Amino acid sequence: MSCAQICFFYSLTGMLFTGWVGLMLMYQPFFIGGIDNINESKNSAFGAAGLFFFTFIASVMVLLRDGANHIAHQRGEARRGHGGGRAEYGQVASIEGRFVTGTLT
């Protein structure tokens, strides 16, 4: 399991839990005992849910990028800027990053 997958599940769980706590503090604060300042606790819970949401979106973006790279690697395509090796003698790099055999005129 990759770091992005772990962050994905962790942030999803944290986002749901802290969002639920925030909603409980908003609508039924008497069910959660030991809270001195309900408004401050509610804002902290929603703030934590927002940070978990940011981590969730970042991990989804990394998972999508890694999936696209995996598919491109299976097809034999290289990402731009990662040509995949050194040129043979006499080859010239083209604009696309591939090596072309030929002479310069």
mmCIF file of C-alpha atoms in Angstrom:
data_model
loop_
_atom_site.group_PDB
_atom_site.id
_atom_site.type_symbol
_atom_site.label_atom_id
_atom_site.label_comp_id
_atom_site.label_asym_id
_atom_site.label_seq_id
_atom_site.Cartn_x
_atom_site.Cartn_y
_atom_site.Cartn_z
ATOM 1 C CA MET A 1 0.000 0.000 0.000
ATOM 2 C CA SER A 2 1.419 3.362 -0.969
ATOM 3 C CA CYS A 3 1.593 6.502 1.131
ATOM 4 C CA ALA A 4 -1.123 8.146 -0.994
ATOM 5 C CA GLN A 5 -3.488 5.228 -0.382
ATOM 6 C CA ILE A 6 -2.918 5.379 3.368
ATOM 7 C CA CYS A 7 -3.448 9.167 3.370
ATOM 8 C CA PHE A 8 -6.594 8.686 1.274
ATOM 9 C CA PHE A 9 -8.242 6.319 3.776
ATOM 10 C CA TYR A 10 -6.946 8.175 6.835
ATOM 11 C CA SER A 11 -8.185 11.549 5.588
ATOM 12 C CA LEU A 12 -11.538 10.115 4.509
ATOM 13 C CA THR A 13 -12.059 8.631 7.967
ATOM 14 C CA GLY A 14 -10.880 11.796 9.713
ATOM 15 C CA MET A 15 -13.036 14.015 7.519
ATOM 16 C CA LEU A 16 -16.155 11.975 8.213
ATOM 17 C CA PHE A 17 -15.495 11.709 11.963
ATOM 18 C CA THR A 18 -14.606 15.366 12.588
ATOM 19 C CA GLY A 19 -17.488 16.485 10.371
ATOM 20 C CA TRP A 20 -19.834 14.297 12.398
ATOM 21 C CA VAL A 21 -18.474 15.745 15.660
ATOM 22 C CA GLY A 22 -18.949 19.268 14.269
ATOM 23 C CA LEU A 23 -22.545 18.500 13.323
ATOM 24 C CA MET A 24 -23.202 16.986 16.736
ATOM 25 C CA LEU A 25 -21.798 20.117 18.391
ATOM 26 C CA MET A 26 -23.943 22.282 16.131
ATOM 27 C CA TYR A 27 -27.293 20.512 16.558
ATOM 28 C CA GLN A 28 -27.082 18.387 19.726
ATOM 29 C CA PRO A 29 -24.195 19.596 21.916
ATOM 30 C CA PHE A 30 -25.768 18.152 25.067
ATOM 31 C CA PHE A 31 -24.796 14.626 23.887
ATOM 32 C CA ILE A 32 -21.073 15.493 24.106
ATOM 33 C CA GLY A 33 -20.078 16.138 27.699
ATOM 34 C CA GLY A 34 -17.110 18.024 29.059
ATOM 35 C CA ILE A 35 -17.126 20.850 26.507
ATOM 36 C CA ASP A 36 -16.717 24.330 27.979
ATOM 37 C CA ASN A 37 -17.026 26.436 24.819
ATOM 38 C CA ILE A 38 -19.301 24.835 22.246
ATOM 39 C CA ASN A 39 -18.675 27.437 19.508
ATOM 40 C CA GLU A 40 -14.900 27.098 19.752
ATOM 41 C CA SER A 41 -15.141 23.293 19.755
ATOM 42 C CA LYS A 42 -17.488 23.328 16.755
ATOM 43 C CA ASN A 43 -15.136 25.609 14.799
ATOM 44 C CA SER A 44 -12.161 23.417 15.696
ATOM 45 C CA ALA A 45 -13.988 20.294 14.527
ATOM 46 C CA PHE A 46 -14.938 21.856 11.195
ATOM 47 C CA GLY A 47 -11.416 23.256 10.798
ATOM 48 C CA ALA A 48 -9.974 19.778 11.293
ATOM 49 C CA ALA A 49 -12.501 18.390 8.795
ATOM 50 C CA GLY A 50 -11.337 21.016 6.288
ATOM 51 C CA LEU A 51 -7.704 20.002 6.749
ATOM 52 C CA PHE A 52 -8.646 16.349 6.308
ATOM 53 C CA PHE A 53 -10.536 17.350 3.134
ATOM 54 C CA PHE A 54 -7.412 19.088 1.789
ATOM 55 C CA THR A 55 -5.346 15.958 2.484
ATOM 56 C CA PHE A 56 -8.052 13.844 0.842
ATOM 57 C CA ILE A 57 -7.980 15.938 -2.352
ATOM 58 C CA ALA A 58 -4.165 15.908 -2.455
ATOM 59 C CA SER A 59 -4.034 12.132 -2.069
ATOM 60 C CA VAL A 60 -6.670 11.659 -4.788
ATOM 61 C CA MET A 61 -4.594 13.817 -7.139
ATOM 62 C CA VAL A 62 -1.462 11.769 -6.392
ATOM 63 C CA LEU A 63 -3.365 8.511 -6.905
ATOM 64 C CA LEU A 64 -4.707 9.728 -10.259
ATOM 65 C CA ARG A 65 -1.241 10.845 -11.380
ATOM 66 C CA ASP A 66 0.326 7.549 -10.321
ATOM 67 C CA GLY A 67 -2.431 5.627 -12.104
ATOM 68 C CA ALA A 68 -1.867 7.590 -15.307
ATOM 69 C CA ASN A 69 1.897 6.999 -15.049
ATOM 70 C CA HIS A 70 1.299 3.277 -14.500
ATOM 71 C CA ILE A 71 -0.921 3.056 -17.592
ATOM 72 C CA ALA A 72 1.604 4.997 -19.685
ATOM 73 C CA HIS A 73 4.378 2.716 -18.461
ATOM 74 C CA GLN A 74 2.357 -0.375 -19.446
ATOM 75 C CA ARG A 75 1.835 1.059 -22.917
ATOM 76 C CA GLY A 76 5.544 1.739 -23.245
ATOM 77 C CA GLU A 77 5.153 5.479 -23.276
ATOM 78 C CA ALA A 78 7.535 7.635 -21.284
ATOM 79 C CA ARG A 79 6.575 10.829 -19.523
ATOM 80 C CA ARG A 80 7.861 14.031 -21.034
ATOM 81 C CA GLY A 81 11.257 14.847 -19.611
ATOM 82 C CA HIS A 82 11.961 11.222 -18.765
ATOM 83 C CA GLY A 83 13.237 9.820 -22.052
ATOM 84 C CA GLY A 84 14.090 6.526 -20.515
ATOM 85 C CA GLY A 85 17.756 6.254 -21.405
ATOM 86 C CA ARG A 86 20.741 7.502 -23.290
ATOM 87 C CA ALA A 87 20.942 8.097 -27.014
ATOM 88 C CA GLU A 88 22.901 5.866 -29.346
ATOM 89 C CA TYR A 89 25.824 7.404 -31.185
ATOM 90 C CA GLY A 90 24.555 9.603 -34.019
ATOM 91 C CA GLN A 91 21.078 10.175 -32.658
ATOM 92 C CA VAL A 92 19.688 13.633 -32.038
ATOM 93 C CA ALA A 93 16.967 14.453 -29.515
ATOM 94 C CA SER A 94 13.769 15.723 -31.115
ATOM 95 C CA ILE A 95 11.357 18.265 -29.645
ATOM 96 C CA GLU A 96 9.157 15.510 -28.198
ATOM 97 C CA GLY A 97 12.087 14.100 -26.237
ATOM 98 C CA ARG A 98 12.558 11.016 -28.433
ATOM 99 C CA PHE A 99 15.824 10.233 -30.162
ATOM 100 C CA VAL A 100 15.947 10.407 -33.946
ATOM 101 C CA THR A 101 18.600 8.852 -36.160
ATOM 102 C CA GLY A 102 19.789 11.020 -38.993
ATOM 103 C CA THR A 103 22.052 13.796 -40.026
ATOM 104 C CA LEU A 104 21.710 17.502 -39.413
ATOM 105 C CA THR A 105 21.467 19.715 -42.489
#
